[in-house]
Coordinates of C-alpha atoms in Angstrom, one line a residue:
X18 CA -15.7 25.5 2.3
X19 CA -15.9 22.0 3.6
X20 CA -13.1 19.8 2.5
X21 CA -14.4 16.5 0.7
X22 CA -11.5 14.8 -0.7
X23 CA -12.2 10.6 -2.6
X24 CA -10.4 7.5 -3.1
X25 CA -11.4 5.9 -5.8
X26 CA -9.9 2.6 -7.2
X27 CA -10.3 0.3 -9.6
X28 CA -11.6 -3.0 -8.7
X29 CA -9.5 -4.6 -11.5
X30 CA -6.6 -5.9 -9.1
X31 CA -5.6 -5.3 -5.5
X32 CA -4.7 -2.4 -3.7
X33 CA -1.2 -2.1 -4.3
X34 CA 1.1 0.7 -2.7
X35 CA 1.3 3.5 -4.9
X36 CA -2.5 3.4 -4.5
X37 CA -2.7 3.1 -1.0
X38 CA -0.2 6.3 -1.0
X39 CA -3.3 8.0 -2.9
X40 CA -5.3 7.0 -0.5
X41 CA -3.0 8.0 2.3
X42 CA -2.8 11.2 1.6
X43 CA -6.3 11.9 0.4
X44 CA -7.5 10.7 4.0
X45 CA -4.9 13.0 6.0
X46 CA -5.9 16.1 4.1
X47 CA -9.4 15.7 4.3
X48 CA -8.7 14.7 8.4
X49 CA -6.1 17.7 8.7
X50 CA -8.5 20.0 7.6
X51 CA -11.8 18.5 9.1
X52 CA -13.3 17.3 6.1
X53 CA -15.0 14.3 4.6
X54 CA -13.2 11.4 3.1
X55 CA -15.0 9.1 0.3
X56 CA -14.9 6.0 -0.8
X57 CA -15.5 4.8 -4.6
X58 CA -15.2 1.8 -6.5
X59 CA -15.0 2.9 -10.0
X60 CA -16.0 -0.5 -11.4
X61 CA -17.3 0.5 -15.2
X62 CA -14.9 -2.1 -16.3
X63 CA -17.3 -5.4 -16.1
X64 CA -15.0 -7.7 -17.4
X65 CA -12.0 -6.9 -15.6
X66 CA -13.9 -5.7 -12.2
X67 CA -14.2 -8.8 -9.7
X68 CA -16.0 -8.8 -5.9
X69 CA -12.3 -10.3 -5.0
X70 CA -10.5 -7.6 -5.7
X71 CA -13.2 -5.3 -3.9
X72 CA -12.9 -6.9 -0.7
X73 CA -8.8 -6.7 -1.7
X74 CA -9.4 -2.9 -1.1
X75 CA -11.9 -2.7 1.2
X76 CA -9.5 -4.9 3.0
X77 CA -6.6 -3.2 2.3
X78 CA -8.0 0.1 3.9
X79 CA -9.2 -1.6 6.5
X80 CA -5.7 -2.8 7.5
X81 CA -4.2 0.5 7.3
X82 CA -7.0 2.2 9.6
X83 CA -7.8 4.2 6.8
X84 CA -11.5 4.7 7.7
X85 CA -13.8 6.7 5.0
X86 CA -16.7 8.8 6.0
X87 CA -19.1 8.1 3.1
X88 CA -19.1 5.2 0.7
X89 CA -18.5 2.7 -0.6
X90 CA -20.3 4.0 -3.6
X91 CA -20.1 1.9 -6.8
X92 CA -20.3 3.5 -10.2
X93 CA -22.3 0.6 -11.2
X94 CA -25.2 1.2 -9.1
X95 CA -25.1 4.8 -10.6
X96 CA -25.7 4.1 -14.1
X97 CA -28.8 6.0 -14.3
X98 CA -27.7 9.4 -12.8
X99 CA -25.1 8.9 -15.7
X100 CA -27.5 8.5 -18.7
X101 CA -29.4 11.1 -17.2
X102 CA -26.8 13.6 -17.9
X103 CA -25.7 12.7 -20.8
X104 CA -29.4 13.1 -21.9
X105 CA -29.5 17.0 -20.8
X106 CA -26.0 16.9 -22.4
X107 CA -27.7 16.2 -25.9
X108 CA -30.6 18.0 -25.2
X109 CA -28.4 21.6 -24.6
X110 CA -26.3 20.9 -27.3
X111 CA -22.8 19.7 -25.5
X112 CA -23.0 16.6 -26.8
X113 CA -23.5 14.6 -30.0
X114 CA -24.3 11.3 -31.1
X115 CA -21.7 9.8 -33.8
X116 CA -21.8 7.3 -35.8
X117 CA -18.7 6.6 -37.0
X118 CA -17.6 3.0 -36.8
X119 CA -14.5 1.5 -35.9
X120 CA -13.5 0.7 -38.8
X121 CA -13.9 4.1 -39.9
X122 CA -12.2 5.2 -37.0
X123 CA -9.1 2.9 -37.6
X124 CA -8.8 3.9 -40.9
X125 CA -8.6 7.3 -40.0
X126 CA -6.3 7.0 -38.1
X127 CA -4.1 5.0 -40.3
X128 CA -4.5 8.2 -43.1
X129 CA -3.4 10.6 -40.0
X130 CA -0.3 8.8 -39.0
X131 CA 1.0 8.4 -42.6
X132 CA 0.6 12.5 -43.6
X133 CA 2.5 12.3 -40.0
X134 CA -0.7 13.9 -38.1
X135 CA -1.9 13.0 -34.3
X136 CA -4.4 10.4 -34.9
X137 CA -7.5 12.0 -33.4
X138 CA -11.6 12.3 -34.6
X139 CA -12.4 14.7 -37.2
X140 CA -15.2 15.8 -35.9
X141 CA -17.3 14.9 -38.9
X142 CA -20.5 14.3 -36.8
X143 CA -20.3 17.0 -34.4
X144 CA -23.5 19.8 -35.3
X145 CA -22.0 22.9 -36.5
X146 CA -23.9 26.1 -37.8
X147 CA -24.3 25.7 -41.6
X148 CA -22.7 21.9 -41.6
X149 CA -24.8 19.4 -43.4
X150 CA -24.0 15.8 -41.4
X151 CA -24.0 12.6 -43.5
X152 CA -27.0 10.2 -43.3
X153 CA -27.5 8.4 -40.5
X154 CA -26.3 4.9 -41.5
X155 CA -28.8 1.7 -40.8
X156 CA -27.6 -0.4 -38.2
X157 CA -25.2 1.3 -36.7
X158 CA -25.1 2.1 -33.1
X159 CA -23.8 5.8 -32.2
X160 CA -21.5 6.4 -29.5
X161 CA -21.9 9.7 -27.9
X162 CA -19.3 12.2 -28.1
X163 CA -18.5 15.5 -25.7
X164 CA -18.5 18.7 -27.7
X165 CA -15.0 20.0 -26.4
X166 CA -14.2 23.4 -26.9
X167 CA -12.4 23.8 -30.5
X168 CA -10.3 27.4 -29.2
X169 CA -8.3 28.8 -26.3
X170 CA -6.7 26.8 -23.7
X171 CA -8.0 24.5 -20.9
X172 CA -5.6 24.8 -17.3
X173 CA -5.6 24.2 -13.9
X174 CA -2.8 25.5 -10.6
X175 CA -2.2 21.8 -9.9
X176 CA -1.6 21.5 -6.1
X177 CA 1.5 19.6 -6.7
X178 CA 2.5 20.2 -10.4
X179 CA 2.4 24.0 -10.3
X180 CA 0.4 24.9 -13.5
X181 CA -0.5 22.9 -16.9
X182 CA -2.1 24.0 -19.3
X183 CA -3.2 22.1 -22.7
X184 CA -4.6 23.9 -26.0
X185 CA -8.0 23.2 -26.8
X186 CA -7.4 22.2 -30.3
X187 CA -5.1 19.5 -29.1
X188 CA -8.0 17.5 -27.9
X189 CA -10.5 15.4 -29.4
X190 CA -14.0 15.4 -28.6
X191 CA -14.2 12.7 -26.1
X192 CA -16.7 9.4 -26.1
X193 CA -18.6 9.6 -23.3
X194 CA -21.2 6.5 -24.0
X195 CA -20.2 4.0 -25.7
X196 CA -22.5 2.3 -28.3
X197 CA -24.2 0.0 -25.8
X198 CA -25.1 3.0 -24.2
X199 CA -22.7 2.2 -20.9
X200 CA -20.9 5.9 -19.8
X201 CA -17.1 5.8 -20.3
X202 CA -14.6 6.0 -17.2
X203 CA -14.0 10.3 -18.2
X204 CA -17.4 10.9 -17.8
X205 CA -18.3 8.7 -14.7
X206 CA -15.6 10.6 -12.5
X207 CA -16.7 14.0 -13.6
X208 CA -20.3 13.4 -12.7
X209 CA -19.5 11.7 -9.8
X210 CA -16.8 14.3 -8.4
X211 CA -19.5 16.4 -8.9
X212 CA -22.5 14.9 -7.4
X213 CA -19.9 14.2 -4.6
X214 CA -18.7 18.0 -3.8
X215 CA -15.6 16.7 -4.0
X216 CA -13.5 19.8 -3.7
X217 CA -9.6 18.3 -3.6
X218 CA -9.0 15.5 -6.1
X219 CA -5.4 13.9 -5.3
X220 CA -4.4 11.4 -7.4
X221 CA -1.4 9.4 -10.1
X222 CA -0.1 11.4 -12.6
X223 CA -1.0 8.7 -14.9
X224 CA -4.7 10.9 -14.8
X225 CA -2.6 14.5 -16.1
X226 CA -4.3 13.8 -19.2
X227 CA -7.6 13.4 -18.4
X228 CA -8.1 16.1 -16.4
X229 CA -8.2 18.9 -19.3
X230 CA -11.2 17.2 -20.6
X231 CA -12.4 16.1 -17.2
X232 CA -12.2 20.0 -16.6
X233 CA -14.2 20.8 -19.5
X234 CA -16.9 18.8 -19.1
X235 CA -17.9 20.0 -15.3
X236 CA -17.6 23.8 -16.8
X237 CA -20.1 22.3 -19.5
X238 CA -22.5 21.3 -16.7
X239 CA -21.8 24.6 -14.9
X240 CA -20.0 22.3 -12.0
X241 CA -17.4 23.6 -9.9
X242 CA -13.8 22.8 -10.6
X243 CA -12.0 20.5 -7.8
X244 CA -8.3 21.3 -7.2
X245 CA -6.3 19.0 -8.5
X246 CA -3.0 17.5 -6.9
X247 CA -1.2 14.8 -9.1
X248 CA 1.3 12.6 -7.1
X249 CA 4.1 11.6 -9.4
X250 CA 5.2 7.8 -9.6
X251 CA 6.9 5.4 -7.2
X252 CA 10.6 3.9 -8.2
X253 CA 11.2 0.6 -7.4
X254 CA 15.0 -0.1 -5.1
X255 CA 16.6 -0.2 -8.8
X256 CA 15.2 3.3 -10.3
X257 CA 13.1 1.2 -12.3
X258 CA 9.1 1.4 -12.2
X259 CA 7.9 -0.1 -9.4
X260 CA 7.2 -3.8 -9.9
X261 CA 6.1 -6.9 -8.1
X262 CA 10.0 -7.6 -7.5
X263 CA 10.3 -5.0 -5.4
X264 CA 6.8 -3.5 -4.0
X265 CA 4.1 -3.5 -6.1
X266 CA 2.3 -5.9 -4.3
X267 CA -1.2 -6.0 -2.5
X268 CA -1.0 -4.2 0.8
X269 CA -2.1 -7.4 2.2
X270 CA 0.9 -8.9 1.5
X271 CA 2.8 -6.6 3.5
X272 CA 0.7 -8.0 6.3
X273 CA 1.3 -11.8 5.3
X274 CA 5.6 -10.4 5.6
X275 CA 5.0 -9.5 9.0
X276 CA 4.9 -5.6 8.3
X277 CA 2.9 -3.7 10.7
X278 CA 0.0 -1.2 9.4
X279 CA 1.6 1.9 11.6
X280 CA 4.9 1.1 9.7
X281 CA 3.5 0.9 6.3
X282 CA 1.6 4.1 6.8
X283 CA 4.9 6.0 8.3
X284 CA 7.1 4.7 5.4
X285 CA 4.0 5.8 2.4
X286 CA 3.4 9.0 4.1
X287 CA 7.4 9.8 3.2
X288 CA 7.5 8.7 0.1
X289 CA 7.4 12.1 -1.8
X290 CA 6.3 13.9 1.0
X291 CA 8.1 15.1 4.2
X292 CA 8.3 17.4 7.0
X293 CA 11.6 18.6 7.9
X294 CA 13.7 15.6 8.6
X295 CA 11.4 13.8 10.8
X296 CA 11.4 10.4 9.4
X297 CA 9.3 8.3 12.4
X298 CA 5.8 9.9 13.7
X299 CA 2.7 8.7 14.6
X300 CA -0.6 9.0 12.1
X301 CA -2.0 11.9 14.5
X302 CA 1.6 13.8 13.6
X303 CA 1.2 12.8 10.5
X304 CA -2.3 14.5 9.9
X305 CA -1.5 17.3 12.0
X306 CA 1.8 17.9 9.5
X307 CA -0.1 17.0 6.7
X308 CA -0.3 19.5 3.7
X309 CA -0.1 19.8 -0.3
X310 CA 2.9 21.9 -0.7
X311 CA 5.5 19.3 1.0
X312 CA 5.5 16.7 -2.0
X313 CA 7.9 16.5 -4.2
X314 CA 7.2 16.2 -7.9
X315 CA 9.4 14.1 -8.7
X316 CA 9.1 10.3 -8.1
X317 CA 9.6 8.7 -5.2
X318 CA 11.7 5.5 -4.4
X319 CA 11.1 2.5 -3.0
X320 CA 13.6 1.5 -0.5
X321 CA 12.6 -2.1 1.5
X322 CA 15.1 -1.8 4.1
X323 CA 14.2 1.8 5.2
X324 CA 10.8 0.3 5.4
X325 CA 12.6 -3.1 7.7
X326 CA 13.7 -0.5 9.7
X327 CA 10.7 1.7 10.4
X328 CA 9.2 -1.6 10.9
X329 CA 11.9 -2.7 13.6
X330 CA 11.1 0.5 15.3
X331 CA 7.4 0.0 15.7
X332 CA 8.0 -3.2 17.1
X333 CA 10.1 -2.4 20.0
X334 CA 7.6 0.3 20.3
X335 CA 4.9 -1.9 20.7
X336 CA 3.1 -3.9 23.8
X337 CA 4.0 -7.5 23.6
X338 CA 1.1 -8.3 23.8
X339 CA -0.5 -7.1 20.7
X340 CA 2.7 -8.9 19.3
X341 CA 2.0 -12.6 20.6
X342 CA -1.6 -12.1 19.1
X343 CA -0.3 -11.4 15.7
X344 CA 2.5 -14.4 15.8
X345 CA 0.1 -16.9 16.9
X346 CA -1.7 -17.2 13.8
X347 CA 1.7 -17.6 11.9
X348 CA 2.3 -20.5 14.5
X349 CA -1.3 -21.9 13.4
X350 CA -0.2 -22.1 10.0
X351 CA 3.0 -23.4 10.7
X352 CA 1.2 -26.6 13.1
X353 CA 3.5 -25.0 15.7
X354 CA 1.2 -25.2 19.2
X355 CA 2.1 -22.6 22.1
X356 CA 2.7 -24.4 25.4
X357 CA 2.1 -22.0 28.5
X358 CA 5.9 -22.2 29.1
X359 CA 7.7 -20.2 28.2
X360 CA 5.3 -17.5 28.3
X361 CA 4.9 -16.2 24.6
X362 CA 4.8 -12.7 25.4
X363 CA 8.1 -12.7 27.9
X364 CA 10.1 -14.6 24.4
X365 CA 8.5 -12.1 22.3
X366 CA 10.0 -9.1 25.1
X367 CA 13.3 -11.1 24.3
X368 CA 13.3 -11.0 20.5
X369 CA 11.4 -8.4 19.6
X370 CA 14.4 -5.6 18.9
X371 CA 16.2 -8.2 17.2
X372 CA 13.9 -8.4 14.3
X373 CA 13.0 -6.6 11.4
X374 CA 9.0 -8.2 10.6
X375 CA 6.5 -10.4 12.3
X376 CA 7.2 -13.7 10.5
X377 CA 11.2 -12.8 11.6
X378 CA 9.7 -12.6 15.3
X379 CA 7.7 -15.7 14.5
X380 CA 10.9 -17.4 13.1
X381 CA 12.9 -16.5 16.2
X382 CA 10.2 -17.8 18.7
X383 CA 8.9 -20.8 17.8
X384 CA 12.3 -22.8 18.5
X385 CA 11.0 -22.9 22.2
X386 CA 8.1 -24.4 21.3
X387 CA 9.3 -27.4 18.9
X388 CA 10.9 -30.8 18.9
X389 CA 14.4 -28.9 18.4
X390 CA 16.9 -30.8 16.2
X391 CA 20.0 -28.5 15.6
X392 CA 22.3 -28.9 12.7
X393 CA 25.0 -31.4 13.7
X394 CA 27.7 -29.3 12.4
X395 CA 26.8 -26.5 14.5
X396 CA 27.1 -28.8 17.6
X397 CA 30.4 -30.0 16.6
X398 CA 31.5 -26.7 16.3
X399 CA 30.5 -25.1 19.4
X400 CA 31.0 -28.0 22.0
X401 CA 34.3 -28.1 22.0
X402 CA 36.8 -30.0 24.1
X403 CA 37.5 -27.5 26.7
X404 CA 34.2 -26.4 27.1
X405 CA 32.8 -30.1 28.0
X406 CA 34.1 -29.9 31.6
X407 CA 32.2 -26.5 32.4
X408 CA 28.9 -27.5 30.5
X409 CA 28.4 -30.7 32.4
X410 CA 29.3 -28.7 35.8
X411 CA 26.7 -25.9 35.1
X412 CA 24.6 -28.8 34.3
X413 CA 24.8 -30.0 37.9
X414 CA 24.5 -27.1 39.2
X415 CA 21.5 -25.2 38.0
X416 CA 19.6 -28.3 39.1
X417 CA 19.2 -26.4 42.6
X418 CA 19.9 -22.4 42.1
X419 CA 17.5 -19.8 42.2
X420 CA 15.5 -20.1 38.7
X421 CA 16.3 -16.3 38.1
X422 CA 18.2 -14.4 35.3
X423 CA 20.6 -12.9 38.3
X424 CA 21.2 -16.1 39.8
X425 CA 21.9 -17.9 36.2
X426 CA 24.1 -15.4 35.2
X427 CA 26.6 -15.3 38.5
X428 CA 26.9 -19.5 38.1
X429 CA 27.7 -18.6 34.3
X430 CA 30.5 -16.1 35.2
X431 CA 32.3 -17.8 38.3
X432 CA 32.1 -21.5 35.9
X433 CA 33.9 -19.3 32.9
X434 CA 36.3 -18.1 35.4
X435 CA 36.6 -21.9 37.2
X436 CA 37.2 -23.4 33.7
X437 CA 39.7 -20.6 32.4
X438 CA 37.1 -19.9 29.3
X439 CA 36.2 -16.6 27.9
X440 CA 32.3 -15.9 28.0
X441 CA 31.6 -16.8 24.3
X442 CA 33.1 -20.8 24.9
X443 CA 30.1 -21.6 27.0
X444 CA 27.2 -19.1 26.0
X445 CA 27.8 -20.1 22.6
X446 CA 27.2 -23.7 22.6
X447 CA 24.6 -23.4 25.6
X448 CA 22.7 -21.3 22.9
X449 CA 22.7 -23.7 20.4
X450 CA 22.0 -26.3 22.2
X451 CA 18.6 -24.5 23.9
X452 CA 17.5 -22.7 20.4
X453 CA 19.7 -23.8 17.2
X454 CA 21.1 -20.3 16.8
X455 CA 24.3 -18.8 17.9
X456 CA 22.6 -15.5 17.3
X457 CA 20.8 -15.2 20.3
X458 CA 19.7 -12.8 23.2
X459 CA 21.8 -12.8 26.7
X460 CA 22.6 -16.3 27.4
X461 CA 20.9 -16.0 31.1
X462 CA 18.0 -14.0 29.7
X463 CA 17.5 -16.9 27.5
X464 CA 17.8 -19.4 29.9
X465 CA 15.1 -18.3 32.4
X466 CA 12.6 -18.2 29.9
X467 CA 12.3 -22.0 29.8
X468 CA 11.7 -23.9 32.6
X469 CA 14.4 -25.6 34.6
X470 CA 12.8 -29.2 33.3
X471 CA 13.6 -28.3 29.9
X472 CA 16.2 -26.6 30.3
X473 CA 17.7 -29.9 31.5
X474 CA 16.1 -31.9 28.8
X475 CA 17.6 -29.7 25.9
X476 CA 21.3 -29.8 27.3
X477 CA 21.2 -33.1 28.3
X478 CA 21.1 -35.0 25.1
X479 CA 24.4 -33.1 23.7
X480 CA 26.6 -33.9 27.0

């Protein structure tokens, strides 16, 4: 059997990260095992479906190299495979048409939940041997309903879950066209998953309870049953359900914070899922390791700085670079131009393991490349009295040494020594003076990176 696992969002929003975790793991098991990964917009909902937020998930996946074998396929554009189905549906006798209106329905309802009942249909226009149905009412419009199973129990080995079962008599028969005759979301996945071979469906246990009547329908059409794996929820940092605050954003925005694609797909691939206690490996790891039985259950929590720190990781493990062409465009749209000294890649070699995102690294370059004007206060602080003498002498001096890291640093140490100073009283306000920061890489390693011109220039206007 050939595996043929789907992704299929919602266009109603963007592609926020418990979905691209779906996705995630639908694309490895259909890579580990060879198979075909699909693609589906599931866009039924017209009025809250937008092209935006399709091009939000097609970007979204494109960002995360999650590339799909077949699809996109739209739901819309399906409509009438749908109403063809549901045609043979009424024809065999599986479904009904039902013309109860809403405000029958609602007051139905109502009577159920005061005699303390479920609210559910009655069934009063489902066909039954020796049932007389009412008269068709004038100008209504019927829905059409599913004819679920009234006995025995409906259950599935979830992949994840272990088994569930639900009783038959606990569910309604289900509306599967509405009364403009558009199908409803239940019965647009089943034909679809169907159509598709889709053979592993992994998805949010937010969909436990549609899959019983999901599950009856394809035994209605004489389908075969997918295996179903339902990933349980993401926490936010606090225990809480994940909100905006702390990760429920759009995957793109984890590319405007300077997050890197590798590092977001390591951190989702361990949230709720692991292998051993590897915590960093690479997406061809990743699928290789890849399998159903490793996920937890329970839910998963969101921790941001576990995913700061897989991100530092990938970007000391990257080739600078790739880096200087991801923090130029943060320059662009800062107004900040790059000058051909200092060379943006050898700053970005610098800073690199210092920092946690892209926008950090962008932070921590671009003092090289502006009109730098550092906080007063910091400048009083750091050029102090005794530290005057040997500032001015090293700025003599490197006027004519070898413009080399070696070279700087054997002026810095025999001046300290001259001057009776410990390192810190002239790195520190040399620092400040070239880049604002007192946090800062070796103080010779930061000084080569300029030129001796500006070098010069920086220092000068402090001594």
């Amino acid at each position: 059997m050939t595996v043929r696992t789907r992704f299929a969002p919602s266009p109603t929003g963007y592609l926020h990260i418990g979905g691209a975790r779906t996705a995630l793991f639908s694309w490895a098991y259909a890579r580990k095992h060879g198979g075909t990964f699909i693609l589906r917009i599931e866009d039924t909902d017209v009025e809250r479906s937008t092209p935006e937020a399709v091009q939000a998930i097609l970007d979204g996946m494109q960002w995360l190299n999650l590339n799909y074998d077949e699809g996109p396929f739209y739901q819309m554009q399906r409509m009438p495979r749908y109403k063809e189905v549901i045609a043979q549906m009424i024809a065999a006798g599986q479904a009904y048409y039902c013309y109860t209106t809403p405000t029958e329905l609602d007051a139905l309802r109502e009577a159920q939940r005061e005699r303390g009942e479920k609210p559910r249909y009655d069934g009063r226009w489902r066909p039954a041997a020796g049932k007389t149905l009412p008269p068709v009412p004038e100008g209504v419009q019927p829905v059409v309903r599913f004819k679920n199973p009234i006995d025995g129990v409906v259950a599935w080995d979830d992949m994840v879950k272990g088994r569930i079962e639900f009783q038959n008599n606990e569910l309604d028969d289900l509306v599967i066209a509405r009364s403009d005759g558009t199908p409803t979301y239940n019965f647009c996945v089943v034909v679809d998953d169907w159509d598709m071979g889709i053979t592993q469906v992994i998805r949010g246990d937010d969909h436990v309870n549609n899959t019983p009547r999901q599950i009856n329908i394809l035994k209605a059409l004489n389908a075969k049953i997918p295996n179903y794996a339902h990933l349980s929820m993401i926490l936010g940092d606090d225990g809480q359900k994940l909100s905006k605050r702390h990760g429920a954003v759009s995957v793109m925005q984890y590319d405007e914070d300077g997050y890197l694609p590798e590092a977001v797909i390591n951190y989702l691939a361990r949230l709720g899922w692991s292998h051993g206690d590897d915590e960093v490996f690479s997406v061809a790891q990743f699928c290789a390791w890849f399998d159903l039985d490793h996920i937890t259950p329970s839910a998963a929590q969101f921790n941001t700085e576990k995913l700061k720190w897989l991100n530092n990781h990938y970007l000391k493990q990257s080739d600078n670079t790739r880096l200087a062409e991801l923090v130029r465009p943060r320059f662009a749209a800062r107004g900040v131009s790059i000058t051909a000294t200092p060379v943006l890649e050898a700053v970005i070699g610098l800073y690199k393991e210092r920092v946690s995102t892209l926008n950090e690294l962008a932070d921590a370059a671009e003092v090289f490349y502006i009109d730098l004007h550092p906080d007063q206060a910091l400048i009083d602080a750091q050029l102090s009295a005794e530290a005057l003498p040997a500032l001015r002498e090293f700025a003599v001096r490197i006027a004519n040494i070898t413009w080399d890291a070696g070279a700087i640093g054997v002026l810095i140490k025999e001046l300290i020594g001259k001057h009776g100073l410990k390192m810190p009283k002239l790195a520190m306000p040399l620092r400040v003076m070239l880049v604002g920061q007192t946090q800062a890489p070796s103080v010779d390693a930061l000084i080569v990176l300029f030129t001796r011109e500006m070098v010069l220039a920086r220092i000068a206007k402090y001594l």
